[in-house]
Amino acid sequence: MTDQKRIESEVREANEFFRNLISSSVDGIIAADMKGNIFIFNNGAENLTGYTAEEMIDRIHITKLYPEGVAKEIMKKLRSPEHGGVGKLNPSQLNLVSKKGEEIPFQLSAALIYDSEGKETASVGIFTDLRPRLAMERKLEQTHMQLVSSEKLASLGKLAAGIAHEINNPLGGILIYASLMLEDLPPDDDKRQDLARIIQEAGRCKEIVKSLLEFARQSEPRMEPVDINLTITEGLFFLENQAFFHNIRIIKNLEPSLPFARGNASQLKQVFMNITVNAAEAMHGSGTLTIATSFNRGRRQIVIEFTDTGEGIPEENLTRIFDPFFTTKAIGKGTGLGLSTAYGIIEGHGSKIEVKSKVGVGTTFTIPLAPYPETQPIAEGHSGAAA
Ligand SMILES: Nc1ncnc2c1ncn2[C@@H]1O[C@H](COP(=O)(O)OP(=O)(O)OP(=O)(O)O)[C@@H](O)[C@H]1O
Ligand SMILES: [Mg+2]
């Protein structure tokens, strides 16, 4: 082999090597002459833009890859000393226009190439797809926001519990002294009405304090076998005797041989009562509330359903009713903690409250619960269903 031939073969090999180097880069590499005609368009550039090298090289002008005016701006920056030195462009975030016409965010680092006399002959850019990174950043941001809001809720709960606890004692004082004064007043004293009002309002404060404390309670409930029918009946016993329930028909369709549920009886009673009170409020004191229990053998689930003939819940509120402090009731009437407390309790039981509603027709709340694994179905006649 002559020297001449050896040199030629070495040049060819070196060229081949550089071509491979460029084409195997994950990042897009694009080079264009000073007129904007593309002469290098690697695999990475094809993946990023959706154009093939064949379509681009010597055919499509480099400015077509950018939104209007951007290519010119890049050249200006390349020639200025301010963006990494004359002939250089430090990594910058830009958009390119893909073959489909989408704008794709990418990072560009670019340089001008000079000939031996210092004349500009070409520009070359390295294009990094920013979509995966931006998507990850968005996800991180979302997770962060969720964390912040659940932390907020937790510390709000602690704050509320602290305040509620402190208010409880003076409130007790107000109630006791007002009651004592009321006892001392003669039956025809016209201050009696005012005092009764004080007692009534202080009683309401106590109720609010109680629900705040319940809402904030974060301790794990003790799980035991619970007779669901009995728990429902006990909860109703409290409510049925109140004046507000006198014109409400309550139908109990309780499955007599329901297995025990795995749960905490006093917490579950509270859930049933909250839902029952809501139903009565939605029916404005008259209507029908149907409470049904059943056992779904296929799913091995106890199912408890509360169906009312109340005003219903508009679709846009369905996702909000379980939020703490969400209420549609008048100021002073509802705190908006009933359902969020109930939701938290049922979540603590490893389940979820479901709701279906039709405005003007009524609402059904469904609570699925797991049976207590070790126990058999309750013998007929033993449970609250007999009541
Ligand atoms: N059975 C129902 N029918 C129609 N709307 C309901 C029903 N149950 C709940 N809601 C709606 O959900 C909202 C939130 O209920 P939630 O029990 O959490 O708070 P509240 O009843 O307003 O106040 P609180 O229970 O703290 O006294 C209610 O204000 C009401 O708009
Ligand atoms: Mg309520």
mmCIF file with all atom_site columns, N, CA and C in Angstrom, residues 314-340:
data_model
loop_
_atom_site.group_PDB
_atom_site.id
_atom_site.type_symbol
_atom_site.label_atom_id
_atom_site.label_alt_id
_atom_site.label_comp_id
_atom_site.label_asym_id
_atom_site.label_entity_id
_atom_site.label_seq_id
_atom_site.pdbx_PDB_ins_code
_atom_site.Cartn_x
_atom_site.Cartn_y
_atom_site.Cartn_z
_atom_site.occupancy
_atom_site.B_iso_or_equiv
_atom_site.pdbx_formal_charge
_atom_site.auth_seq_id
_atom_site.auth_comp_id
_atom_site.auth_asym_id
_atom_site.auth_atom_id
_atom_site.pdbx_PDB_model_num
ATOM 1  N N  . PRO A 1 314 ? -76.436 18.138 44.176 1.00 0.00 ? 314 PRO A N  1
ATOM 2  C CA . PRO A 1 314 ? -76.061 18.472 42.797 1.00 0.00 ? 314 PRO A CA 1
ATOM 3  C C  . PRO A 1 314 ? -74.710 17.858 42.444 1.00 0.00 ? 314 PRO A C  1
ATOM 4  N N  . GLU A 1 315 ? -74.588 17.440 41.193 1.00 0.00 ? 315 GLU A N  1
ATOM 5  C CA . GLU A 1 315 ? -73.384 16.736 40.725 1.00 0.00 ? 315 GLU A CA 1
ATOM 6  C C  . GLU A 1 315 ? -72.092 17.452 41.124 1.00 0.00 ? 315 GLU A C  1
ATOM 7  N N  . GLU A 1 316 ? -72.080 18.787 40.996 1.00 0.00 ? 316 GLU A N  1
ATOM 8  C CA . GLU A 1 316 ? -70.825 19.506 41.255 1.00 0.00 ? 316 GLU A CA 1
ATOM 9  C C  . GLU A 1 316 ? -70.412 19.454 42.728 1.00 0.00 ? 316 GLU A C  1
ATOM 10 N N  . ASN A 1 317 ? -71.365 19.088 43.610 1.00 0.00 ? 317 ASN A N  1
ATOM 11 C CA . ASN A 1 317 ? -71.006 18.997 45.033 1.00 0.00 ? 317 ASN A CA 1
ATOM 12 C C  . ASN A 1 317 ? -70.599 17.593 45.455 1.00 0.00 ? 317 ASN A C  1
ATOM 13 N N  . LEU A 1 318 ? -70.854 16.610 44.577 1.00 0.00 ? 318 LEU A N  1
ATOM 14 C CA . LEU A 1 318 ? -70.632 15.215 44.982 1.00 0.00 ? 318 LEU A CA 1
ATOM 15 C C  . LEU A 1 318 ? -69.199 14.942 45.408 1.00 0.00 ? 318 LEU A C  1
ATOM 16 N N  . THR A 1 319 ? -68.235 15.600 44.752 1.00 0.00 ? 319 THR A N  1
ATOM 17 C CA . THR A 1 319 ? -66.840 15.343 45.108 1.00 0.00 ? 319 THR A CA 1
ATOM 18 C C  . THR A 1 319 ? -66.424 16.161 46.328 1.00 0.00 ? 319 THR A C  1
ATOM 19 N N  . ARG A 1 320 ? -67.280 17.101 46.772 1.00 0.00 ? 320 ARG A N  1
ATOM 20 C CA . ARG A 1 320 ? -66.844 18.008 47.841 1.00 0.00 ? 320 ARG A CA 1
ATOM 21 C C  . ARG A 1 320 ? -67.463 17.695 49.193 1.00 0.00 ? 320 ARG A C  1
ATOM 22 N N  . ILE A 1 321 ? -68.551 16.907 49.201 1.00 0.00 ? 321 ILE A N  1
ATOM 23 C CA . ILE A 1 321 ? -69.269 16.734 50.466 1.00 0.00 ? 321 ILE A CA 1
ATOM 24 C C  . ILE A 1 321 ? -68.418 16.094 51.561 1.00 0.00 ? 321 ILE A C  1
ATOM 25 N N  . PHE A 1 322 ? -67.360 15.364 51.164 1.00 0.00 ? 322 PHE A N  1
ATOM 26 C CA . PHE A 1 322 ? -66.510 14.734 52.181 1.00 0.00 ? 322 PHE A CA 1
ATOM 27 C C  . PHE A 1 322 ? -65.367 15.645 52.625 1.00 0.00 ? 322 PHE A C  1
ATOM 28 N N  . ASP A 1 323 ? -65.257 16.828 52.018 1.00 0.00 ? 323 ASP A N  1
ATOM 29 C CA . ASP A 1 323 ? -64.197 17.763 52.426 1.00 0.00 ? 323 ASP A CA 1
ATOM 30 C C  . ASP A 1 323 ? -64.528 18.346 53.805 1.00 0.00 ? 323 ASP A C  1
ATOM 31 N N  . PRO A 1 324 ? -63.494 18.499 54.663 1.00 0.00 ? 324 PRO A N  1
ATOM 32 C CA . PRO A 1 324 ? -63.752 19.129 55.947 1.00 0.00 ? 324 PRO A CA 1
ATOM 33 C C  . PRO A 1 324 ? -64.283 20.559 55.725 1.00 0.00 ? 324 PRO A C  1
ATOM 34 N N  . PHE A 1 325 ? -65.267 20.937 56.491 1.00 0.00 ? 325 PHE A N  1
ATOM 35 C CA . PHE A 1 325 ? -65.866 22.278 56.485 1.00 0.00 ? 325 PHE A CA 1
ATOM 36 C C  . PHE A 1 325 ? -66.704 22.573 55.244 1.00 0.00 ? 325 PHE A C  1
ATOM 37 N N  . PHE A 1 326 ? -66.933 21.561 54.388 1.00 0.00 ? 326 PHE A N  1
ATOM 38 C CA . PHE A 1 326 ? -67.850 21.827 53.275 1.00 0.00 ? 326 PHE A CA 1
ATOM 39 C C  . PHE A 1 326 ? -69.278 21.666 53.785 1.00 0.00 ? 326 PHE A C  1
ATOM 40 N N  . THR A 1 327 ? -70.063 22.719 53.668 1.00 0.00 ? 327 THR A N  1
ATOM 41 C CA . THR A 1 327 ? -71.464 22.645 54.078 1.00 0.00 ? 327 THR A CA 1
ATOM 42 C C  . THR A 1 327 ? -72.302 23.538 53.187 1.00 0.00 ? 327 THR A C  1
ATOM 43 N N  . THR A 1 328 ? -73.563 23.131 52.969 1.00 0.00 ? 328 THR A N  1
ATOM 44 C CA . THR A 1 328 ? -74.480 23.998 52.232 1.00 0.00 ? 328 THR A CA 1
ATOM 45 C C  . THR A 1 328 ? -75.503 24.572 53.200 1.00 0.00 ? 328 THR A C  1
ATOM 46 N N  . LYS A 1 329 ? -75.283 24.287 54.486 1.00 0.00 ? 329 LYS A N  1
ATOM 47 C CA . LYS A 1 329 ? -76.262 24.737 55.471 1.00 0.00 ? 329 LYS A CA 1
ATOM 48 C C  . LYS A 1 329 ? -75.971 26.160 55.926 1.00 0.00 ? 329 LYS A C  1
ATOM 49 N N  . ALA A 1 330 ? -77.000 26.781 56.490 1.00 0.00 ? 330 ALA A N  1
ATOM 50 C CA . ALA A 1 330 ? -76.874 28.183 56.900 1.00 0.00 ? 330 ALA A CA 1
ATOM 51 C C  . ALA A 1 330 ? -75.793 28.323 57.970 1.00 0.00 ? 330 ALA A C  1
ATOM 52 N N  . ILE A 1 331 ? -75.206 29.517 58.040 1.00 0.00 ? 331 ILE A N  1
ATOM 53 C CA . ILE A 1 331 ? -74.200 29.783 59.067 1.00 0.00 ? 331 ILE A CA 1
ATOM 54 C C  . ILE A 1 331 ? -74.810 29.499 60.438 1.00 0.00 ? 331 ILE A C  1
ATOM 55 N N  . GLY A 1 332 ? -74.071 28.734 61.238 1.00 0.00 ? 332 GLY A N  1
ATOM 56 C CA . GLY A 1 332 ? -74.594 28.389 62.555 1.00 0.00 ? 332 GLY A CA 1
ATOM 57 C C  . GLY A 1 332 ? -75.362 27.078 62.558 1.00 0.00 ? 332 GLY A C  1
ATOM 58 N N  . LYS A 1 333 ? -75.704 26.569 61.371 1.00 0.00 ? 333 LYS A N  1
ATOM 59 C CA . LYS A 1 333 ? -76.473 25.312 61.294 1.00 0.00 ? 333 LYS A CA 1
ATOM 60 C C  . LYS A 1 333 ? -75.550 24.105 61.113 1.00 0.00 ? 333 LYS A C  1
ATOM 61 N N  . GLY A 1 334 ? -74.603 24.215 60.174 1.00 0.00 ? 334 GLY A N  1
ATOM 62 C CA . GLY A 1 334 ? -73.730 23.075 59.908 1.00 0.00 ? 334 GLY A CA 1
ATOM 63 C C  . GLY A 1 334 ? -72.267 23.483 59.978 1.00 0.00 ? 334 GLY A C  1
ATOM 64 N N  . THR A 1 335 ? -71.446 22.569 60.489 1.00 0.00 ? 335 THR A N  1
ATOM 65 C CA . THR A 1 335 ? -70.003 22.844 60.552 1.00 0.00 ? 335 THR A CA 1
ATOM 66 C C  . THR A 1 335 ? -69.315 22.270 59.313 1.00 0.00 ? 335 THR A C  1
ATOM 67 N N  . GLY A 1 336 ? -69.936 21.257 58.699 1.00 0.00 ? 336 GLY A N  1
ATOM 68 C CA . GLY A 1 336 ? -69.312 20.634 57.529 1.00 0.00 ? 336 GLY A CA 1
ATOM 69 C C  . GLY A 1 336 ? -68.277 19.598 57.921 1.00 0.00 ? 336 GLY A C  1
ATOM 70 N N  . LEU A 1 337 ? -68.397 19.096 59.162 1.00 0.00 ? 337 LEU A N  1
ATOM 71 C CA . LEU A 1 337 ? -67.427 18.079 59.606 1.00 0.00 ? 337 LEU A CA 1
ATOM 72 C C  . LEU A 1 337 ? -68.035 16.680 59.668 1.00 0.00 ? 337 LEU A C  1
ATOM 73 N N  . GLY A 1 338 ? -69.374 16.591 59.571 1.00 0.00 ? 338 GLY A N  1
ATOM 74 C CA . GLY A 1 338 ? -70.047 15.294 59.736 1.00 0.00 ? 338 GLY A CA 1
ATOM 75 C C  . GLY A 1 338 ? -69.536 14.240 58.776 1.00 0.00 ? 338 GLY A C  1
ATOM 76 N N  . LEU A 1 339 ? -69.580 14.570 57.471 1.00 0.00 ? 339 LEU A N  1
ATOM 77 C CA . LEU A 1 339 ? -69.200 13.561 56.489 1.00 0.00 ? 339 LEU A CA 1
ATOM 78 C C  . LEU A 1 339 ? -67.693 13.353 56.413 1.00 0.00 ? 339 LEU A C  1
ATOM 79 N N  . SER A 1 340 ? -66.899 14.414 56.652 1.00 0.00 ? 340 SER A N  1
ATOM 80 C CA . SER A 1 340 ? -65.454 14.202 56.580 1.00 0.00 ? 340 SER A CA 1
ATOM 81 C C  . SER A 1 340 ? -64.997 13.313 57.737 1.00 0.00 ? 340 SER A C  1
#
